[in-house]
GROMACS .gro file of C-alpha atoms in nm:
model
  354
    1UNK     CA    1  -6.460   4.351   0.368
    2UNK     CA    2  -6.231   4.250   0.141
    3UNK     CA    3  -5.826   4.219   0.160
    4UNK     CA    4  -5.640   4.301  -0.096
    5UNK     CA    5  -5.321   4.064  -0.152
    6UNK     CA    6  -4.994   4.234  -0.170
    7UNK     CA    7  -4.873   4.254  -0.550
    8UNK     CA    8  -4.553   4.082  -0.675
    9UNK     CA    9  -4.338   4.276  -0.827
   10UNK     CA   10  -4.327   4.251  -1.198
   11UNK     CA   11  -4.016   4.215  -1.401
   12UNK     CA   12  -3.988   4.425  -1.688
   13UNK     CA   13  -4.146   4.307  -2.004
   14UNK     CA   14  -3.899   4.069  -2.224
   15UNK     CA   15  -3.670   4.008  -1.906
   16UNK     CA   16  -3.547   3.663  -1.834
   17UNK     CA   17  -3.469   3.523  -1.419
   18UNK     CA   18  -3.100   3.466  -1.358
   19UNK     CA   19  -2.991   3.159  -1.175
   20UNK     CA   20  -2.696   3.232  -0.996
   21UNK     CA   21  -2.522   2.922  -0.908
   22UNK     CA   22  -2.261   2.960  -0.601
   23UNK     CA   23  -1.982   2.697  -0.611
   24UNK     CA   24  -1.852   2.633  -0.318
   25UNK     CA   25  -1.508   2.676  -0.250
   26UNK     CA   26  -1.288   2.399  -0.259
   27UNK     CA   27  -1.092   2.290   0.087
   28UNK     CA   28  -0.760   2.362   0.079
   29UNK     CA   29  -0.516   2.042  -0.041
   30UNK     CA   30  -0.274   1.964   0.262
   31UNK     CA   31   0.005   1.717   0.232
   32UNK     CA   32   0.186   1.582   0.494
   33UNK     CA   33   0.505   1.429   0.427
   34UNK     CA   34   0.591   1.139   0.657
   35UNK     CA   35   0.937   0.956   0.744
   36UNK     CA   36   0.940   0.641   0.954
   37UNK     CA   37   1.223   0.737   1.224
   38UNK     CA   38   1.457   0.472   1.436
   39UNK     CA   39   1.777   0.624   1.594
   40UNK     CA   40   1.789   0.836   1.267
   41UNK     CA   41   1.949   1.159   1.464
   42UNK     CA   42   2.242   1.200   1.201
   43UNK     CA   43   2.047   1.124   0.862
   44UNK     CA   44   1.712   1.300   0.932
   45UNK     CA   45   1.843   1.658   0.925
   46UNK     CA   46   1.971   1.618   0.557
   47UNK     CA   47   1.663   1.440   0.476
   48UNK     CA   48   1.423   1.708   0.606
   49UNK     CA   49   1.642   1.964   0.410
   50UNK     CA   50   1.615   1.825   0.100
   51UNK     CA   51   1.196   1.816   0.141
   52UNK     CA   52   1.002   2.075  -0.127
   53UNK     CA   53   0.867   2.367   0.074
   54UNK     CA   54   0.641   2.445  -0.218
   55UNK     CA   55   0.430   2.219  -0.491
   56UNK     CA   56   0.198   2.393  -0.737
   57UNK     CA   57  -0.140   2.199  -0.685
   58UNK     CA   58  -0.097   2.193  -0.299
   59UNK     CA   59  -0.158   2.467  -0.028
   60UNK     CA   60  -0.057   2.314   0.246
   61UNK     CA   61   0.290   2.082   0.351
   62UNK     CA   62   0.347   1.943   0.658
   63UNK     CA   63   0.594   1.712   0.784
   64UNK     CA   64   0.510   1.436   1.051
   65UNK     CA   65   0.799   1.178   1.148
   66UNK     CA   66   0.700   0.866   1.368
   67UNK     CA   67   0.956   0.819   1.651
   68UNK     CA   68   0.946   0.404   1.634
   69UNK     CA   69   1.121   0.347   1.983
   70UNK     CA   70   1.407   0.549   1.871
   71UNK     CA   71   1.719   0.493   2.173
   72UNK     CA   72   1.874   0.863   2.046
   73UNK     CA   73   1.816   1.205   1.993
   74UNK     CA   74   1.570   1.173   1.672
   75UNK     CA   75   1.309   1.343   1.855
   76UNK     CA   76   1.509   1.649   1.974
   77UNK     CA   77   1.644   1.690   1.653
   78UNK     CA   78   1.287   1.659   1.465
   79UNK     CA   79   1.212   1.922   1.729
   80UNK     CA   80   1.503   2.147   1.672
   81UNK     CA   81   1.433   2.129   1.280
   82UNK     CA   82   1.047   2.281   1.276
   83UNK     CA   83   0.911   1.969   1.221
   84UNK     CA   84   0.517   1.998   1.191
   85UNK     CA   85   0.370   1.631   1.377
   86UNK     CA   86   0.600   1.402   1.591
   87UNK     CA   87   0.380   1.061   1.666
   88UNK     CA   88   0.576   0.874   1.944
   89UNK     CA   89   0.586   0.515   1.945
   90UNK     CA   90   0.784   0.427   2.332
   91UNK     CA   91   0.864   0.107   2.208
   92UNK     CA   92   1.026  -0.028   1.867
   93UNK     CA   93   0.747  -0.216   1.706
   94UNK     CA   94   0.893  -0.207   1.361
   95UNK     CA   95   0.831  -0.046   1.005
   96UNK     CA   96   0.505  -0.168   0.937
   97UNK     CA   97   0.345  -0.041   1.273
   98UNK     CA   98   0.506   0.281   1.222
   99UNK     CA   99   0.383   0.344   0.857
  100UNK     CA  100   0.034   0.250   0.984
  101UNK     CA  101   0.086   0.510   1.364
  102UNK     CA  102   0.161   0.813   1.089
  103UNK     CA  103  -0.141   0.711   0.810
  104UNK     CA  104  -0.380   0.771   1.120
  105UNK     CA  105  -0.235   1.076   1.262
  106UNK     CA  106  -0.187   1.241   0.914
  107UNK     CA  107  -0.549   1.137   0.868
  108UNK     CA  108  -0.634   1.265   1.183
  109UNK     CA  109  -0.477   1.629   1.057
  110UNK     CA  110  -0.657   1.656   0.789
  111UNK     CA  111  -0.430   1.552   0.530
  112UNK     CA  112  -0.578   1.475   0.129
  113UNK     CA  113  -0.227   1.297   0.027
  114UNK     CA  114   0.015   1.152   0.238
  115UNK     CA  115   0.389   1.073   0.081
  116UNK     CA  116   0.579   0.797   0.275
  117UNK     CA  117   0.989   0.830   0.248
  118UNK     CA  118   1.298   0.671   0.473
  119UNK     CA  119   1.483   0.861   0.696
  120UNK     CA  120   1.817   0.774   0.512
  121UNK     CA  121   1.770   1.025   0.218
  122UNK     CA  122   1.773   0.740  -0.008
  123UNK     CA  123   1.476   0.839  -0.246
  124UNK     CA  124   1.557   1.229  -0.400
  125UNK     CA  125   1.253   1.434  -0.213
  126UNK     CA  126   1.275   1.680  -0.552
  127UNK     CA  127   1.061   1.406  -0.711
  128UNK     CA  128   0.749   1.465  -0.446
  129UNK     CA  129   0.554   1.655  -0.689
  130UNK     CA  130   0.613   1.391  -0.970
  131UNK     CA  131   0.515   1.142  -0.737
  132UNK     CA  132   0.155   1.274  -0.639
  133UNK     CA  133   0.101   1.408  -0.936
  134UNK     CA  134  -0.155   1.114  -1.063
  135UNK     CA  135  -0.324   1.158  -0.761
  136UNK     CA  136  -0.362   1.545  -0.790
  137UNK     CA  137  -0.477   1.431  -1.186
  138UNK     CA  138  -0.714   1.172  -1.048
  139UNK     CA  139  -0.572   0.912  -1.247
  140UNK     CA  140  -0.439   0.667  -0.930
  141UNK     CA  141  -0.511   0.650  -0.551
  142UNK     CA  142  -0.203   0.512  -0.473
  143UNK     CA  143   0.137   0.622  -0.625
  144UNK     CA  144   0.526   0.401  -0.624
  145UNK     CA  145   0.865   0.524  -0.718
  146UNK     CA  146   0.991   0.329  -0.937
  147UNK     CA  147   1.385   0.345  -0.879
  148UNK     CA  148   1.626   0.229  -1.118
  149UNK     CA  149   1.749  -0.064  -0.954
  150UNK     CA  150   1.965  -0.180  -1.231
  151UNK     CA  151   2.163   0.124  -1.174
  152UNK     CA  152   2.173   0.205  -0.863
  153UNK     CA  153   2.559   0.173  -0.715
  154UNK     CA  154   2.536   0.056  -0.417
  155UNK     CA  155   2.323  -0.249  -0.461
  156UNK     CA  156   2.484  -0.559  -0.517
  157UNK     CA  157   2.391  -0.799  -0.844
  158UNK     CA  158   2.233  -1.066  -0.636
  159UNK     CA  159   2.024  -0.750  -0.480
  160UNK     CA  160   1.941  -0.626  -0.796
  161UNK     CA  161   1.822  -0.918  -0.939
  162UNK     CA  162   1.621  -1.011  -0.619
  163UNK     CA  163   1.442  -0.709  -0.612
  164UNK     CA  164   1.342  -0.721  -0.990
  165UNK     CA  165   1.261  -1.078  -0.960
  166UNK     CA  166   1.025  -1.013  -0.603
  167UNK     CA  167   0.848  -0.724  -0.774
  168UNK     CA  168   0.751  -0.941  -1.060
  169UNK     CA  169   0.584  -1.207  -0.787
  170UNK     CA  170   0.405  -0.886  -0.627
  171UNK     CA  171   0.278  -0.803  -1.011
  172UNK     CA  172   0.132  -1.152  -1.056
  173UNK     CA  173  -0.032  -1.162  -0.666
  174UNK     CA  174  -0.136  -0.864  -0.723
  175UNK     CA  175  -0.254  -0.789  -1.059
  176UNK     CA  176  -0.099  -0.485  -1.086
  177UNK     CA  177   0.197  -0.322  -1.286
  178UNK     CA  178   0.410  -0.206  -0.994
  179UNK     CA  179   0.773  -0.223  -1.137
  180UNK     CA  180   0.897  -0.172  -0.788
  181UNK     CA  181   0.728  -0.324  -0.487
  182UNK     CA  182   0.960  -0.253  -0.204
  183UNK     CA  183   0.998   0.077  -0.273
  184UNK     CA  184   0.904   0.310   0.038
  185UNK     CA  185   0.914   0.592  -0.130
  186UNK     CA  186   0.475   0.630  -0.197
  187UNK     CA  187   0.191   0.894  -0.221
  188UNK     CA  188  -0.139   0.757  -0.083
  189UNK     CA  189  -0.454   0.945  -0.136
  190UNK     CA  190  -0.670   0.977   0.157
  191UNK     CA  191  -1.001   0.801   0.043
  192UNK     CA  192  -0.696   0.495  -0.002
  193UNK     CA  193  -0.548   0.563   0.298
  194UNK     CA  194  -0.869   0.468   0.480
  195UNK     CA  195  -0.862   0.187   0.341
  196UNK     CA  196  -0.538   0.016   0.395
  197UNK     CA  197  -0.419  -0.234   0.657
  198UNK     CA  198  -0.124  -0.397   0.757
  199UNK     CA  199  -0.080  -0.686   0.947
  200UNK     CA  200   0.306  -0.789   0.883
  201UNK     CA  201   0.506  -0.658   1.117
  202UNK     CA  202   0.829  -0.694   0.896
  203UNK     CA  203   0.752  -0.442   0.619
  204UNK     CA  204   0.430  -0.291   0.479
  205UNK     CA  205   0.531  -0.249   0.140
  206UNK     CA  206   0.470  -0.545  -0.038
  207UNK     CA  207   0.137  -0.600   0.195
  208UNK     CA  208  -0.020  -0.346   0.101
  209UNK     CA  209   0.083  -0.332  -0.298
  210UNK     CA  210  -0.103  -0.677  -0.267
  211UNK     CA  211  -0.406  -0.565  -0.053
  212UNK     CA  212  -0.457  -0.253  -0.309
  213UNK     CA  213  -0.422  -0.469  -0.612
  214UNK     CA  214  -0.698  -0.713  -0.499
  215UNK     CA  215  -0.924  -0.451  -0.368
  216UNK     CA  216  -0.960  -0.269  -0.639
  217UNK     CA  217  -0.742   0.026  -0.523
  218UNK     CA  218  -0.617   0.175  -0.864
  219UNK     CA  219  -0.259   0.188  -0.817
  220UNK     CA  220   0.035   0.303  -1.085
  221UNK     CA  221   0.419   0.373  -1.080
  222UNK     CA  222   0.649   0.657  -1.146
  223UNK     CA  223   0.994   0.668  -1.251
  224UNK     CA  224   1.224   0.847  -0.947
  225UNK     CA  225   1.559   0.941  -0.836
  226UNK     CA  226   1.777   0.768  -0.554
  227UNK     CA  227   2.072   0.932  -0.370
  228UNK     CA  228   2.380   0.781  -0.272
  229UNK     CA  229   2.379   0.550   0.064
  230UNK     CA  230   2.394   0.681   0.370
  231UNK     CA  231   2.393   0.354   0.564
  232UNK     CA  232   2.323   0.032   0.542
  233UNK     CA  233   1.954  -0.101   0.515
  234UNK     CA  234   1.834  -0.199   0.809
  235UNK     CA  235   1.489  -0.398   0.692
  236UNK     CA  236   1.756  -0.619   0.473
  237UNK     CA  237   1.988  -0.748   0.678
  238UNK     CA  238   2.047  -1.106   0.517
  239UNK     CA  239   1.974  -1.206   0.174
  240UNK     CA  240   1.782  -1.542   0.285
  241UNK     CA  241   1.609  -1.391   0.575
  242UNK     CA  242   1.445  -1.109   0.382
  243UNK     CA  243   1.319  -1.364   0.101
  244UNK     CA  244   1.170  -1.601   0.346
  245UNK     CA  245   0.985  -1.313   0.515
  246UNK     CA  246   0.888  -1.150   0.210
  247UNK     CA  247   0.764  -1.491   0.067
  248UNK     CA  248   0.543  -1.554   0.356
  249UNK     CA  249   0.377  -1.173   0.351
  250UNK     CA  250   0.297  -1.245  -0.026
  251UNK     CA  251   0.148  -1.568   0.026
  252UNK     CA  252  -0.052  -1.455   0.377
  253UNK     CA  253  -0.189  -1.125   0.156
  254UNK     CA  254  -0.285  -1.328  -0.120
  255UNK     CA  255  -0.429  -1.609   0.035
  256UNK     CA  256  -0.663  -1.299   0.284
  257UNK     CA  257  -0.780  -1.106  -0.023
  258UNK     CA  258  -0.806  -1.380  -0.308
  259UNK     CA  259  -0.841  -1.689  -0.168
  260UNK     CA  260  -0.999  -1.876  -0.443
  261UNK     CA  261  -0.783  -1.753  -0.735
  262UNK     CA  262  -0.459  -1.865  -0.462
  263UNK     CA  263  -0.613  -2.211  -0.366
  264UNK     CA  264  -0.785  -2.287  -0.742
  265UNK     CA  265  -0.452  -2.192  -0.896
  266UNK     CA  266  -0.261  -2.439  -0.666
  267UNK     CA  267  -0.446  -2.738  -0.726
  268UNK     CA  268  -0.379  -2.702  -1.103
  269UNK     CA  269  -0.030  -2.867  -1.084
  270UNK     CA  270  -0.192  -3.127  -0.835
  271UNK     CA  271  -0.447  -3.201  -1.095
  272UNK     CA  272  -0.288  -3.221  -1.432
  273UNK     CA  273  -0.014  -3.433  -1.247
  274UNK     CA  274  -0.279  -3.651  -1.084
  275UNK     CA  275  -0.488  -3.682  -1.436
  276UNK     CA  276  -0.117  -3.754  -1.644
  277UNK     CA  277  -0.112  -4.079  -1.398
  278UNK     CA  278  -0.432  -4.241  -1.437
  279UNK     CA  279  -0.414  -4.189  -1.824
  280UNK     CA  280  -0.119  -4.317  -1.825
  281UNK     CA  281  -0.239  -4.629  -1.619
  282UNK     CA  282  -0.497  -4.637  -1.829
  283UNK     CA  283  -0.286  -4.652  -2.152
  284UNK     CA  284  -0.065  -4.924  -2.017
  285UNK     CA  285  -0.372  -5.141  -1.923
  286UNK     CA  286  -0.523  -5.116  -2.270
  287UNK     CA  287  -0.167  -5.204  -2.387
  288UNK     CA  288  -0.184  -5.534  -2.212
  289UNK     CA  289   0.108  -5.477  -1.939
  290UNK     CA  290   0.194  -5.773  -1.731
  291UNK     CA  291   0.227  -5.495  -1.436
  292UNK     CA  292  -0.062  -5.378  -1.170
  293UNK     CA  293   0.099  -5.000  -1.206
  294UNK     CA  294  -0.062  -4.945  -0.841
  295UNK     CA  295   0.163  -4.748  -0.730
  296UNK     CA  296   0.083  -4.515  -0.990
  297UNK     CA  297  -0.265  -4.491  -0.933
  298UNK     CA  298  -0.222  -4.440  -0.568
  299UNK     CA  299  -0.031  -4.152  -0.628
  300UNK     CA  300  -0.285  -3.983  -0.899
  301UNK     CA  301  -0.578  -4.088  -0.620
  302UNK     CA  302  -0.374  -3.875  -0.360
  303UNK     CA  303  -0.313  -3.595  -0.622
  304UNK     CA  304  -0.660  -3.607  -0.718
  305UNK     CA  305  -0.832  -3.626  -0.368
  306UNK     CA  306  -0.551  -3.314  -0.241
  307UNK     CA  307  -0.687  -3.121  -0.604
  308UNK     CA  308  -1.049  -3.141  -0.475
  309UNK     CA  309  -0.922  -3.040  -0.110
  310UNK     CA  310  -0.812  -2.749  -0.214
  311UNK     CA  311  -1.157  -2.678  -0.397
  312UNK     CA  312  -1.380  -2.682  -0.123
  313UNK     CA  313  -1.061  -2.456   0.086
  314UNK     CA  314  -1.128  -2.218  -0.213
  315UNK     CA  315  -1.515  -2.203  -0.195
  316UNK     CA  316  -1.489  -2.161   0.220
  317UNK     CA  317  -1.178  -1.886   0.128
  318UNK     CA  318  -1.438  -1.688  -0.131
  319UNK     CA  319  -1.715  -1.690   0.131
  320UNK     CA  320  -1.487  -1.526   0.413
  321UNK     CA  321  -1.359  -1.303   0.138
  322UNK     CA  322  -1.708  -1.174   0.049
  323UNK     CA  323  -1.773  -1.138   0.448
  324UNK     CA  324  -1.412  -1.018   0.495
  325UNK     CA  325  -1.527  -0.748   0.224
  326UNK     CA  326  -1.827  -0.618   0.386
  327UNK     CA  327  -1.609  -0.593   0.739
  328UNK     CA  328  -1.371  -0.393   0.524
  329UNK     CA  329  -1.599  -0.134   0.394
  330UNK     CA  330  -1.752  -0.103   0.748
  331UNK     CA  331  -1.388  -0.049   0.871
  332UNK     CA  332  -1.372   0.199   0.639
  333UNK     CA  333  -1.702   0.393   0.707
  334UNK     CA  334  -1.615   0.359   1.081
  335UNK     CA  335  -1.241   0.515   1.060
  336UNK     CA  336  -1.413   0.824   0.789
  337UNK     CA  337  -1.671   0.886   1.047
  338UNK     CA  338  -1.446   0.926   1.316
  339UNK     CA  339  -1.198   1.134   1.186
  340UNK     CA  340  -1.276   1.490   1.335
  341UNK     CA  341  -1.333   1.797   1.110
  342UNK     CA  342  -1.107   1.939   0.880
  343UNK     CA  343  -0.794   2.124   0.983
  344UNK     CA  344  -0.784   2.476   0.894
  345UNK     CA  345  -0.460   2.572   0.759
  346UNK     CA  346  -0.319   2.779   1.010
  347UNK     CA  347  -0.342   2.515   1.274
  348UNK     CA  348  -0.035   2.454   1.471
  349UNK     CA  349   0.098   2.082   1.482
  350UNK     CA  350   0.163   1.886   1.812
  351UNK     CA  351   0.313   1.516   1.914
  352UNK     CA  352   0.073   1.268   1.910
  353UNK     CA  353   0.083   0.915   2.104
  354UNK     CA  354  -0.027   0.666   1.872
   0.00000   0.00000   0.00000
């Protein structure tokens, strides 16, 4: 006996298939808004007040402080004022621990840009959506405001030109065109985000300008507002203290993520010096000088032999950069793997211990 197979059905003569083809919809964009908090009780509530509680581009805003150790009421006023994430720190450990506590925890909540400002109001919050703009037009992963320190009041001449002078040294280590490298006021994206480290436990902000630069992080400024002061700065405290510290963070950054460039670079002057001696030795023994000149040549031997010293430092450096590279992108698959699933927006925020 034979089965018949069921039929297809036929389409209609001179009919074409439709492919239907079902984008999925996008995740909602959350930003969280963090501010670095130390016995900041009477500044934070005018800060929080001036935040934006809308930006076209972004459905979500929250706003996490990090309570570094703080001695007074900072966290029952965060409280008090709605804020979304409080991640308490029991002890002061400084800026650059508490930037790095609140890039986990806003990581943690699901956030796709996180913008970094003081506690003192000094940066003007109504420049937010300037600020992560780039990001929102893919055009940077990391975002400065650039203030205009030649204006601003309250900072001194020597200030002013320190800062301007520091930022250029931060443009050269790290081959970028921030105009402003201490600024704190900075929208990170989160693929970025992942990706950053600090290990100076004075100030991230030059650290990780340097670390971005060299890691091929695309990074960009743009131009922002400042408000008056509301106290003095607390990171600066004496002129020669601050450049000392900020000298050695440039030099330690550099000399982790481009140690050949740092070491090849500093054996130049060693060279040419070393090279201007023995031709010069050379010059006055063709001459027919009475003198030995040893001197001379023991000093362009020591220049010479430090030159080549540095060398081999350079080749070791680039070979623990290329391993300190692959530990960096498994650091970075590690902490995207263990973040937990996205938030959905109408998730309530809650302290965190860091």
């Amino acid at each position: 006996m034979t089965v018949a197979k069921p039929s297809s059905p036929r389409r209609p003569r001179g009919s074409q298939a439709k492919i239907v083809v079902v984008h999925p919809r996008p995740a909602p964009l959350r930003l969280v808004i963090q501010i670095p908090c130390y016995n900041e009780e009477e500044t934070l509530p005018e800060t929080l007040a001036a935040l934006p509680r809308d930006i076209p581009g972004v459905d979500k805003i929250e706003v996490q402080i990090i309570n570094d150790g703080s001695t007074d009421r900072t966290v029952e006023v965060a409280r008090a004022l709605g804020v979304d994430h409080i991640v308490d720190v029991p002890v002061n450990k400084g800026l650059s621990h508490a930037f790095m506590a609140g890039l986990e925890n806003a990581l943690a909540k699901g956030a796709d840009i996180i913008v970094n400002l003081d506690a003192d109001n000094q940066y003007n919050a109504n420049d937010i959506p300037r600020l992560i703009a780039p990001i929102l037009e893919r055009r940077a992963e990391f975002v400065i405001g650039d203030r205009p320190i030649t204006t601003i009041a309250h900072f001194s001449y020597l200030k002013r030109l320190l800062q301007l002078l520091g930022s250029a040294v931060v443009r050269m280590a790290s081959q970028t065109t921030v105009r402003d490298a201490p600024s704190g006021f900075r929208a990170i994206s989160r693929d970025a985000a992942l990706r950053l480290n600090s290990f100076d436990s004075y100030t991230y902000t030059l650290e990780t300008i340097v670390q971005s630069g060299l890691s091929g992080i695309r990074i960009v400024s743009v131009p922002i507002g400042v408000n008056g002061e509301t106290r003095p700065s607390r990171l600066i405290r004496s002129i020669p203290q601050y450049i000392w510290r900020s000298s050695k963070s440039i030099l330690r950054t550099a000399l982790v993520y481009a140690p050949g460039k740092f070491l090849f670079r500093l054996s130049l002057p060693l060279l040419i010096a070393g090279l201007i001696l023995i031709g010069r030795w050379l010059w006055l023994t063709i001459d027919g000088t009475d003198r030995s000149h040893v001197p001379s040549l023991v000093a362009a031997a020591g220049m010479l032999l430090t030159a080549v010293m540095l060398w081999v430092a350079a080749i070791t450096g680039e070979q623990m950069a290329i391993n300190r590279r692959l530990l960096q992108d498994i650091q970075y698959r590690l902490r995207k793997a263990a973040l937990p699933p996205r938030v959905e927006l109408d998730d309530a925020g809650d302290d965190e211990q860091p």
